Amino acid sequence: MSFYLYDSVKKDKLEFKSIKENEATIYVCGPTVYDDAHLGHARSALSFDMLKRTLKALGYKVTLAKNFTDIDDKIINKLANSNKTLEELTQYYIDRYLEDMSALGVERADVEPKATESIDAIESMINRLLESDCAYKIDNGDIYFDTSKDSKYGSISHMVTEDEQNISRIEANSQKRNPKDFALWKACEQKDVCFNSKVGMGRPGWHIECSAMIEKIFEGDENYCIDIHCGGADLLFPHHENEAAQTRCALNKEIAKYWVHNGFVQIDGEKMSKSLGNSFFLKDALKIYDGELLRYYLISVNYRNDFNFNEVDLLNSKKRLDKLYRLKKRLYGGKVGQVNKEFKNTLIEAMSDDLNSSKAMAIVDEMITSANDSLDKEPKNRALKQEILANIKFINELLGIGAKDAIEWFQQGVSSEDKAKIEELIEQRAQAKKEKNFAKADSIRDELTAMNIAIMDLADGTKWEKL
RNA sequence: GGCGGCAUAGCCAAGUGGCUAAGGCAGGAGCCUGCAAAGCUCUGAUCCCCGGUUCGAAUCCGGGUGCCGCCUCCA
């Protein structure tokens, strides 16, 4: 089966042809670890988690690297107001990031390089750029990349123009050869946030770390370092433009064969920001909503589109995901059989079309309806039940949803005392029903409703769910 | 100022030249049920506006209008 991916540099949906047959190499620009992860980080991580899962389902051996930028101006600023070391501070946020992403079902990357642990690769690349005069050092020790040395500069973002007016906001520095030149290395004096390297005392610029890490981690071929380079839409310029330029000048090849960018998350139609006070940290969202639900909600929209996060839509997603778990609950404790091949292929096919998760979810919904219908007609068909459970298992492999215990799913946040009380009330109601005392049965149901508990009388007894 | 994206039923959202425009939520009708809930069945849009290309366009081109993003750290 062919895999198609929208390349945001070529602006076209292309058939994926990996550098090495049946192997796929992916690099994702990860977070700068100076604060907790927000919904935007989640969306990025989820997009490329789906990419990895889909390629694996198609039979590729996937290697995904996601970096942590653990040295940067904002980290240094934060350090000034804390009594932690650089490593303590960044490791704290790395752990927080991984914890939050784990709650969303994001698989760990195969390689997780840190900038501070890649100084050797960075200084090596900077040295080569200096030797070939693609980079130059100015009086204060800063090292800049000379964008005029890269004839293809601008080919990634299509953002570079000759018009001087457009670049008025770029850092003014009289020693820079070209206004667009960017820092590869920032000289500094403070020892606690600087590294002693062959290119001087200082710290790496943001862009060089990705180029250097990719060179260090992946082999590539004579034309490309990796198959797919991923990141948020905002990274296209200047970050990815600069990465591409550095790699071209240092290695004489392109950094990536395909470029994939995910769209932004807005909250209630407004850009996320601390000043707006819209709760945008993942940890806050996870206090209220289940991680799997957030995952399901966030992947319900194509990864390239902007995403407008709001509670109404989130609760709609909850109802939709509940249907999957209700089906799973219907088959509770049953054996998992063989997945339906047609279902599996249709689902992979949807994801193979530029990760069309919306379509994949529609296919899941159709499977749920058809499965419920079949179960209504043939409640004792064991083979059918086993196949449906296998289908649900495959949904989890590909989309990362539906793996939880179906009973627990509907009882999240209910204490064991409340559970006992609910069971007791249901028992009393069953007795009242048996005696045809419907008034009493209904009043017990009202009592449960007041506790936010919904009940449903099924063939095999009364089941309850937390609303 | 420069570059780019988006606009599909009450809401969310697939679909990028051609069968009756996916799917979900909400709403309506029915089956089932002591009544409900759950589940199942049926039910809704000609695709922001104008013009063009074409036998044929939501889908391509041009022009509007509106919203958003990037150009400075940012997923």
Coordinates of C-alpha atoms (C1' of nucleotides) in Angstrom, one line a residue:
Chain A
M1 CA 0.0 0.0 0.0
S2 CA 1.3 3.4 -0.9
F3 CA 1.7 6.1 1.7
Y4 CA 1.0 9.7 0.7
L5 CA 2.3 12.7 2.7
Y6 CA 1.7 16.4 2.2
D7 CA 5.1 18.1 1.9
S8 CA 4.8 21.6 3.2
V9 CA 7.9 22.7 1.3
K10 CA 6.8 21.3 -2.1
K11 CA 3.2 22.2 -1.2
D12 CA 2.0 18.9 -2.7
K13 CA 0.8 15.5 -1.5
L14 CA 3.6 13.1 -2.5
E15 CA 4.0 9.4 -2.5
F16 CA 6.4 8.5 0.2
K17 CA 9.6 6.7 -1.0
S18 CA 12.0 6.2 1.8
I19 CA 15.7 6.5 1.4
K20 CA 16.2 2.9 2.5
E21 CA 13.6 0.4 1.5
N22 CA 11.2 -0.5 4.3
E23 CA 12.9 1.9 6.7
A24 CA 11.8 5.4 7.7
T25 CA 13.8 8.0 9.5
I26 CA 11.9 10.8 11.2
Y27 CA 13.2 13.9 13.1
V28 CA 10.7 15.9 15.1
C29 CA 11.7 19.4 16.4
G30 CA 10.9 18.9 20.1
P31 CA 10.2 21.5 22.8
T32 CA 12.4 24.0 24.4
V33 CA 12.2 22.9 28.0
Y34 CA 11.7 26.0 30.0
D35 CA 8.1 25.5 31.0
D36 CA 5.3 22.9 31.0
A37 CA 3.9 21.5 27.8
H38 CA 0.8 23.1 26.3
L39 CA -1.9 21.9 24.0
G40 CA 0.2 22.9 21.0
H41 CA 3.0 20.6 22.0
A42 CA 0.4 17.9 22.4
R43 CA -0.8 18.4 18.9
S44 CA 2.6 18.3 17.4
A45 CA 3.5 15.2 19.4
L46 CA 0.3 13.5 18.4
S47 CA 0.6 14.3 14.8
F48 CA 3.9 12.7 14.5
D49 CA 3.0 9.8 16.7
M50 CA 0.3 9.0 14.2
L51 CA 2.9 9.3 11.4
K52 CA 5.1 6.8 13.2
R53 CA 2.2 4.4 14.0
T54 CA 1.0 4.5 10.4
L55 CA 4.4 3.8 8.9
K56 CA 4.8 0.9 11.3
A57 CA 1.5 -0.5 10.3
L58 CA 2.6 -0.3 6.7
G59 CA 5.6 -2.4 7.6
Y60 CA 8.3 0.2 7.9
K61 CA 11.1 0.0 10.5
V62 CA 10.8 3.5 11.9
T63 CA 13.4 5.4 13.8
L64 CA 12.0 8.6 15.2
A65 CA 14.2 11.2 16.9
K66 CA 12.8 14.1 18.9
N67 CA 15.2 16.6 20.5
F68 CA 15.0 18.6 23.6
T69 CA 16.3 22.1 23.4
D70 CA 17.8 22.5 26.8
I71 CA 19.9 25.6 26.3
D72 CA 18.3 28.8 25.2
D73 CA 17.7 32.4 26.3
K74 CA 14.4 31.6 27.9
I75 CA 15.9 28.8 29.9
I76 CA 18.7 31.1 31.1
N77 CA 16.1 33.7 32.1
K78 CA 14.2 31.2 34.1
L79 CA 17.4 30.0 35.7
A80 CA 18.1 33.4 37.0
N81 CA 14.9 33.3 39.1
S82 CA 15.5 29.8 40.5
N83 CA 18.0 28.1 42.6
K84 CA 18.3 25.2 40.3
T85 CA 21.2 24.2 38.0
L86 CA 20.6 24.2 34.3
E87 CA 20.4 20.5 34.2
E88 CA 18.0 20.3 37.2
L89 CA 15.7 22.8 35.6
T90 CA 15.6 21.3 32.1
Q91 CA 15.4 17.7 33.4
Y92 CA 12.4 18.7 35.4
Y93 CA 10.6 20.0 32.4
I94 CA 11.7 17.1 30.2
D95 CA 10.2 14.7 32.7
R96 CA 7.1 16.7 32.9
Y97 CA 6.8 16.7 29.1
L98 CA 7.3 13.0 28.9
E99 CA 4.7 12.4 31.6
D100 CA 2.1 14.6 29.9
M101 CA 2.8 13.0 26.5
S102 CA 2.6 9.6 28.0
A103 CA -0.9 10.4 29.3
L104 CA -1.9 11.2 25.7
G105 CA -0.6 7.8 24.6
V106 CA 2.3 9.3 22.6
E107 CA 5.0 6.7 22.2
R108 CA 8.5 7.6 23.3
A109 CA 10.9 8.6 20.6
D110 CA 13.5 6.1 19.7
V111 CA 16.2 8.8 20.2
E112 CA 15.8 11.8 22.4
P113 CA 18.9 14.0 22.0
K114 CA 19.6 17.0 24.1
A115 CA 21.4 20.1 22.8
T116 CA 23.7 20.2 25.8
E117 CA 24.7 16.6 25.1
S118 CA 25.4 17.2 21.5
I119 CA 28.0 20.0 21.8
D120 CA 30.6 17.8 20.1
A121 CA 28.5 17.4 17.0
I122 CA 27.6 21.1 17.1
E123 CA 31.2 22.4 17.3
S124 CA 32.2 19.9 14.6
M125 CA 29.6 21.3 12.2
I126 CA 30.4 24.9 13.1
N127 CA 34.1 24.3 12.5
R128 CA 33.4 22.9 9.0
L129 CA 31.2 25.9 8.2
L130 CA 33.9 28.3 9.4
E131 CA 36.5 26.4 7.3
S132 CA 34.4 26.7 4.1
D133 CA 33.6 30.4 4.9
C134 CA 29.9 29.6 5.2
A135 CA 30.2 31.0 8.8
Y136 CA 32.2 33.8 10.3
K137 CA 33.1 35.0 13.8
I138 CA 32.5 38.6 14.8
D139 CA 34.5 40.6 17.4
N140 CA 32.5 39.6 20.4
G141 CA 33.0 35.9 19.6
D142 CA 29.6 35.2 18.2
I143 CA 29.6 33.0 15.1
Y144 CA 27.1 33.7 12.3
F145 CA 26.0 31.7 9.3
D146 CA 26.5 33.6 6.0
T147 CA 23.2 33.1 4.3
S148 CA 24.6 34.5 1.0
K149 CA 26.8 31.4 0.7
D150 CA 23.8 29.2 0.3
S151 CA 22.3 29.6 -3.2
K152 CA 19.2 27.7 -2.1
Y153 CA 18.5 29.9 1.0
G154 CA 14.8 30.6 0.9
S155 CA 13.8 27.4 -0.9
I156 CA 12.2 25.9 2.2
S157 CA 10.0 28.7 3.4
H158 CA 9.8 30.8 0.2
M159 CA 10.1 33.6 2.6
V160 CA 13.3 35.3 1.6
T161 CA 13.1 38.5 -0.5
E162 CA 15.5 41.2 -1.4
D163 CA 13.2 43.9 -0.1
E164 CA 15.1 45.5 2.9
Q165 CA 11.9 46.8 4.3
N166 CA 10.7 43.3 5.1
I167 CA 13.6 42.6 7.3
S168 CA 13.4 45.6 9.5
R169 CA 12.5 43.6 12.5
I170 CA 15.5 41.3 12.3
E171 CA 18.3 42.0 14.8
A172 CA 20.4 44.8 13.7
N173 CA 24.1 44.1 13.9
S174 CA 26.6 46.0 11.9
Q175 CA 29.1 43.2 11.8
K176 CA 26.7 40.8 10.2
R177 CA 27.4 40.3 6.5
N178 CA 23.8 39.9 5.6
P179 CA 20.7 40.9 7.5
K180 CA 19.3 37.4 7.4
D181 CA 22.5 35.8 8.9
F182 CA 21.8 34.0 12.1
A183 CA 23.8 33.0 15.1
L184 CA 25.4 29.5 15.2
W185 CA 27.2 30.2 18.4
K186 CA 26.7 32.8 21.1
A187 CA 29.8 33.8 23.0
C188 CA 29.3 34.4 26.7
E189 CA 31.1 34.9 29.9
Q190 CA 28.8 33.3 32.5
K191 CA 30.2 29.9 33.1
D192 CA 27.1 28.2 34.4
V193 CA 25.3 28.4 31.1
C194 CA 28.3 28.2 28.7
F195 CA 30.3 25.4 27.2
N196 CA 34.0 25.4 26.5
S197 CA 34.4 24.3 23.0
K198 CA 36.9 24.5 20.1
V199 CA 34.8 27.4 18.7
G200 CA 35.1 29.4 21.9
M201 CA 33.4 29.8 25.2
G202 CA 29.7 30.0 24.6
R203 CA 26.5 28.2 23.7
P204 CA 24.9 27.0 20.5
G205 CA 22.3 28.8 18.6
W206 CA 18.9 27.2 18.2
H207 CA 19.1 26.2 14.6
I208 CA 22.5 24.4 14.6
E209 CA 21.5 21.9 17.1
C210 CA 19.0 20.1 14.9
S211 CA 21.3 20.0 11.9
A212 CA 24.1 18.6 14.1
M213 CA 22.0 16.1 15.9
I214 CA 20.5 14.8 12.7
E215 CA 24.0 14.4 11.2
K216 CA 25.1 12.5 14.4
I217 CA 22.1 10.2 14.6
F218 CA 21.2 9.3 11.0
E219 CA 23.2 8.0 8.1
G220 CA 21.0 9.0 5.2
D221 CA 22.4 8.7 1.7
E222 CA 24.2 11.0 -0.6
N223 CA 21.2 13.2 -1.2
Y224 CA 19.4 13.4 2.1
C225 CA 20.1 13.0 5.8
I226 CA 16.6 11.7 6.8
D227 CA 13.3 10.9 5.2
I228 CA 10.9 13.2 7.1
H229 CA 11.5 16.3 9.1
C230 CA 8.6 17.4 11.3
G231 CA 7.6 20.3 13.4
G232 CA 5.0 23.0 14.1
A233 CA 4.0 25.3 11.3
D234 CA 5.7 28.2 12.9
L235 CA 9.1 26.5 12.6
L236 CA 9.1 26.7 8.8
F237 CA 10.7 30.1 9.0
P238 CA 13.3 30.7 10.1
H239 CA 14.1 27.5 11.9
H240 CA 13.8 25.0 9.2
E241 CA 15.1 27.3 6.5
N242 CA 18.2 27.8 8.6
E243 CA 18.6 24.1 9.4
A244 CA 18.4 23.3 5.7
A245 CA 21.0 25.9 4.8
Q246 CA 23.5 24.7 7.5
T247 CA 23.3 21.1 6.4
R248 CA 23.6 22.0 2.7
C249 CA 26.7 24.0 3.4
A250 CA 28.3 21.5 5.8
L251 CA 27.3 18.3 4.2
N252 CA 26.5 19.2 0.6
K253 CA 23.1 17.5 0.8
E254 CA 19.5 18.2 1.9
I255 CA 18.6 17.7 5.5
A256 CA 15.3 16.0 4.7
K257 CA 13.5 14.4 1.8
Y258 CA 10.0 15.4 3.1
W259 CA 8.9 18.2 5.3
V260 CA 5.8 17.9 7.4
H261 CA 4.3 20.7 9.6
N262 CA 1.4 20.6 11.9
G263 CA -1.2 23.3 12.3
F264 CA -1.7 25.5 15.4
V265 CA -4.1 25.1 18.4
Q266 CA -6.3 28.0 19.4
I267 CA -8.5 28.2 22.4
D268 CA -12.1 29.4 21.9
G269 CA -10.9 31.1 18.7
E270 CA -8.1 33.0 20.3
K271 CA -4.4 32.3 20.2
M272 CA -3.2 30.5 23.3
S273 CA -1.3 32.7 25.6
K274 CA -0.6 33.1 29.3
S275 CA -1.8 36.7 29.2
L276 CA -5.2 35.7 27.9
G277 CA -5.4 33.4 30.9
N278 CA -6.8 30.6 28.8
S279 CA -5.8 27.3 30.4
F280 CA -3.4 26.0 27.9
F281 CA -1.1 23.8 29.9
L282 CA -1.5 20.2 29.2
K283 CA -1.2 19.4 32.9
D284 CA -4.2 21.6 33.7
A285 CA -6.3 20.0 30.9
L286 CA -5.3 16.5 32.2
K287 CA -6.6 17.4 35.7
I288 CA -10.1 17.7 34.2
Y289 CA -10.1 15.4 31.1
D290 CA -8.8 12.0 30.5
G291 CA -5.6 11.9 28.4
E292 CA -7.0 9.5 25.9
L293 CA -10.0 11.7 25.5
L294 CA -7.7 14.7 24.8
R295 CA -5.9 12.5 22.3
Y296 CA -9.1 11.5 20.6
Y297 CA -10.3 15.1 20.4
L298 CA -7.0 16.4 19.1
I299 CA -6.7 13.9 16.4
S300 CA -10.2 14.3 15.2
V301 CA -9.1 17.2 12.9
N302 CA -6.5 16.8 10.2
Y303 CA -3.1 17.6 11.6
R304 CA -2.4 20.3 9.1
N305 CA -5.4 22.4 9.9
D306 CA -5.6 24.9 12.7
F307 CA -7.4 23.4 15.7
N308 CA -9.8 25.4 17.7
F309 CA -9.9 23.9 21.2
N310 CA -13.1 24.3 23.1
E311 CA -15.0 22.4 25.8
V312 CA -18.2 21.9 23.8
D313 CA -16.4 20.1 21.0
L314 CA -14.3 18.2 23.6
L315 CA -17.5 16.9 25.2
N316 CA -18.8 15.9 21.8
S317 CA -15.7 13.9 21.3
K318 CA -16.3 12.2 24.7
K319 CA -19.7 11.0 23.6
R320 CA -18.1 9.7 20.4
L321 CA -15.3 7.9 22.2
D322 CA -17.8 6.5 24.7
K323 CA -19.5 4.6 21.9
L324 CA -16.3 2.7 21.3
Y325 CA -16.0 1.8 25.0
R326 CA -19.6 0.8 25.2
L327 CA -19.1 -1.6 22.4
K328 CA -16.0 -3.0 24.2
K329 CA -18.0 -3.2 27.4
R330 CA -20.6 -5.3 25.6
L331 CA -17.8 -7.8 24.9
Y332 CA -16.3 -7.5 28.3
G333 CA -13.8 -10.3 29.2
G334 CA -14.1 -12.0 25.8
K335 CA -11.2 -13.5 23.9
V336 CA -9.5 -11.5 21.2
G337 CA -9.6 -13.2 17.8
Q338 CA -8.5 -12.3 14.3
V339 CA -8.9 -8.8 13.1
N340 CA -11.2 -8.3 10.1
K341 CA -8.8 -7.8 7.2
E342 CA -11.0 -5.5 5.3
F343 CA -11.5 -3.3 8.3
K344 CA -7.8 -3.2 9.0
N345 CA -6.9 -2.3 5.4
T346 CA -9.5 0.4 5.1
L347 CA -8.2 2.0 8.3
I348 CA -4.6 1.8 7.2
E349 CA -5.6 3.2 3.8
A350 CA -7.3 6.2 5.4
M351 CA -4.2 6.9 7.5
S352 CA -2.0 6.4 4.4
D353 CA -3.7 9.3 2.8
D354 CA -1.7 12.0 4.6
L355 CA -2.7 10.8 8.0
N356 CA -6.4 11.3 7.4
S357 CA -7.4 10.6 11.0
S358 CA -10.9 12.1 10.5
K359 CA -11.6 9.5 7.9
A360 CA -10.1 6.8 10.1
M361 CA -12.4 7.8 12.9
A362 CA -15.4 7.7 10.6
I363 CA -14.5 4.2 9.6
V364 CA -14.2 3.3 13.3
D365 CA -17.7 4.8 13.9
E366 CA -19.1 2.7 11.1
M367 CA -17.5 -0.4 12.5
I368 CA -19.1 0.3 15.9
T369 CA -22.5 0.8 14.4
S370 CA -22.3 -2.3 12.3
A371 CA -20.8 -4.3 15.2
N372 CA -23.7 -3.3 17.5
D373 CA -26.2 -4.2 14.8
S374 CA -24.6 -7.6 14.3
L375 CA -24.5 -8.2 18.1
D376 CA -28.2 -7.3 18.4
K377 CA -29.0 -9.9 15.7
E378 CA -26.6 -12.6 16.9
P379 CA -25.8 -12.0 20.5
K380 CA -24.3 -15.4 20.9
N381 CA -22.0 -15.4 17.8
R382 CA -18.6 -16.1 19.5
A383 CA -16.5 -15.6 16.4
L384 CA -18.1 -12.3 15.7
K385 CA -17.4 -11.1 19.2
Q386 CA -13.8 -12.2 19.0
E387 CA -13.3 -10.4 15.7
I388 CA -14.8 -7.2 17.0
L389 CA -12.4 -7.3 20.0
A390 CA -9.6 -7.8 17.6
N391 CA -10.7 -4.8 15.6
I392 CA -10.8 -2.6 18.7
K393 CA -7.3 -3.8 19.5
F394 CA -6.1 -2.8 16.1
I395 CA -7.7 0.6 16.4
N396 CA -5.5 1.1 19.4
E397 CA -2.4 0.0 17.6
L398 CA -3.0 2.5 14.8
L399 CA -4.7 5.4 16.5
G400 CA -3.8 4.9 20.2
I401 CA -7.4 4.8 21.5
G402 CA -9.6 2.1 23.0
A403 CA -7.0 0.2 25.1
K404 CA -8.4 1.0 28.5
D405 CA -10.6 -1.3 30.6
A406 CA -14.1 -0.7 29.4
I407 CA -15.7 -0.9 32.8
E408 CA -13.1 1.5 34.3
W409 CA -13.6 3.9 31.4
F410 CA -17.1 4.6 32.5
Q411 CA -16.3 4.7 36.2
Q412 CA -13.5 7.2 36.2
G413 CA -13.4 9.4 39.2
V414 CA -15.9 7.3 41.2
S415 CA -14.6 6.4 44.7
S416 CA -14.9 2.8 45.9
E417 CA -17.4 3.9 48.5
D418 CA -19.6 5.4 45.9
K419 CA -19.3 2.3 43.7
A420 CA -20.5 0.2 46.6
K421 CA -23.4 2.6 47.1
I422 CA -24.3 2.5 43.5
E423 CA -24.3 -1.3 43.4
E424 CA -26.5 -1.3 46.4
L425 CA -29.0 1.1 44.9
I426 CA -29.0 -0.9 41.7
E427 CA -29.7 -4.0 43.7
Q428 CA -32.6 -2.3 45.5
R429 CA -34.0 -1.1 42.2
A430 CA -33.8 -4.6 40.7
Q431 CA -35.8 -5.8 43.7
A432 CA -38.4 -3.0 43.3
K433 CA -38.7 -3.8 39.6
K434 CA -39.2 -7.5 40.4
E435 CA -42.1 -6.5 42.7
K436 CA -43.4 -4.2 40.0
N437 CA -42.9 -1.3 42.3
F438 CA -42.0 1.1 39.5
A439 CA -42.4 4.2 41.6
K440 CA -39.7 3.0 43.9
A441 CA -37.5 1.8 41.0
D442 CA -37.8 5.2 39.4
S443 CA -37.1 7.1 42.6
I444 CA -33.9 5.1 43.0
R445 CA -33.0 5.9 39.4
D446 CA -33.5 9.6 40.2
E447 CA -31.3 9.2 43.2
L448 CA -28.5 7.8 41.0
T449 CA -29.1 10.5 38.4
A450 CA -28.5 13.0 41.2
M451 CA -25.2 11.3 41.8
N452 CA -24.4 11.8 38.1
I453 CA -24.8 8.1 37.4
A454 CA -26.7 6.9 34.4
I455 CA -28.0 3.3 34.3
M456 CA -29.1 1.1 31.5
D457 CA -30.9 -2.2 31.8
L458 CA -29.3 -4.7 29.4
A459 CA -30.0 -8.3 28.8
D460 CA -27.4 -9.4 31.2
G461 CA -28.3 -6.9 34.0
T462 CA -28.2 -3.3 34.8
K463 CA -25.0 -1.4 33.9
W464 CA -24.0 2.1 35.1
E465 CA -21.8 4.9 33.9
K466 CA -20.5 8.1 35.3
L467 CA -21.8 11.0 33.4
Chain B
rG1 C1' 5.0 46.3 4.1
rG2 C1' 6.3 40.9 2.6
rC3 C1' 4.8 35.6 2.6
rG4 C1' 1.2 31.8 3.6
rG5 C1' -3.3 29.2 5.2
rC6 C1' -8.5 28.7 5.8
rA7 C1' -14.0 29.6 4.6
rU8 C1' -18.6 22.7 3.6
rA9 C1' -25.6 21.5 7.2
rG10 C1' -27.4 24.5 14.3
rC11 C1' -22.1 22.8 15.9
rC12 C1' -17.4 19.8 14.9
rA13 C1' -15.4 17.8 10.5
rA14 C1' -13.9 14.5 5.8
rG15 C1' -14.0 15.2 0.7
rU16 C1' -9.1 18.8 -4.1
rG17 C1' -12.9 17.6 -11.5
rG18 C1' -17.8 13.3 -12.5
rC19 C1' -22.1 7.7 -9.0
rU20 C1' -27.3 9.9 -4.3
rA21 C1' -21.2 15.9 -0.8
rA22 C1' -18.1 10.7 4.7
rG23 C1' -18.5 10.4 10.0
rG24 C1' -19.9 12.5 14.8
rC25 C1' -22.8 15.8 18.2
rA26 C1' -27.4 18.3 18.7
rG27 C1' -32.7 18.0 16.7
rG28 C1' -37.2 15.0 14.6
rA29 C1' -39.8 10.0 13.7
rG30 C1' -39.8 4.8 14.7
rC31 C1' -38.1 -0.2 16.9
rC32 C1' -36.8 -2.0 21.7
rU33 C1' -38.2 -0.9 27.1
rG34 C1' -42.8 -1.1 32.8
rC35 C1' -40.9 3.9 31.8
rA36 C1' -36.0 5.5 30.6
rA37 C1' -31.0 4.9 29.1
rA38 C1' -28.1 2.3 25.8
rG39 C1' -28.4 0.1 21.0
rC40 C1' -30.6 -0.2 16.0
rU41 C1' -33.4 2.1 11.6
rC42 C1' -35.1 6.5 9.0
rU43 C1' -34.5 11.9 8.6
rG44 C1' -30.9 17.5 7.2
rA45 C1' -26.5 21.1 3.4
rU46 C1' -25.3 22.2 -3.7
rC47 C1' -20.3 23.6 -0.4
rC48 C1' -18.8 32.6 1.7
rC49 C1' -19.8 36.1 -2.8
rC50 C1' -18.9 37.3 -8.2
rG51 C1' -16.8 36.0 -12.8
rG52 C1' -14.1 32.3 -15.8
rU53 C1' -12.2 27.4 -17.7
rU54 C1' -14.7 22.6 -18.7
rC55 C1' -19.5 18.2 -21.5
rG56 C1' -19.1 18.5 -16.1
rA57 C1' -16.4 22.1 -10.2
rA58 C1' -17.3 22.3 -3.3
rU59 C1' -12.9 20.6 -5.9
rC60 C1' -9.0 24.4 -11.2
rC61 C1' -8.1 30.0 -12.5
rG62 C1' -9.1 35.4 -11.5
rG63 C1' -11.4 39.1 -8.4
rG64 C1' -13.9 40.2 -3.8
rU65 C1' -15.3 39.7 1.5
rG66 C1' -14.2 37.5 6.2
rC67 C1' -11.1 34.9 9.8
rC68 C1' -6.2 33.2 11.1
rG69 C1' -0.9 32.4 11.0
rC70 C1' 4.4 33.5 9.9
rC71 C1' 8.1 37.4 9.0
rU72 C1' 11.2 38.3 16.7
rC73 C1' 11.5 33.0 20.9
rC74 C1' 7.5 29.8 19.9
rA75 C1' 4.5 23.2 18.4

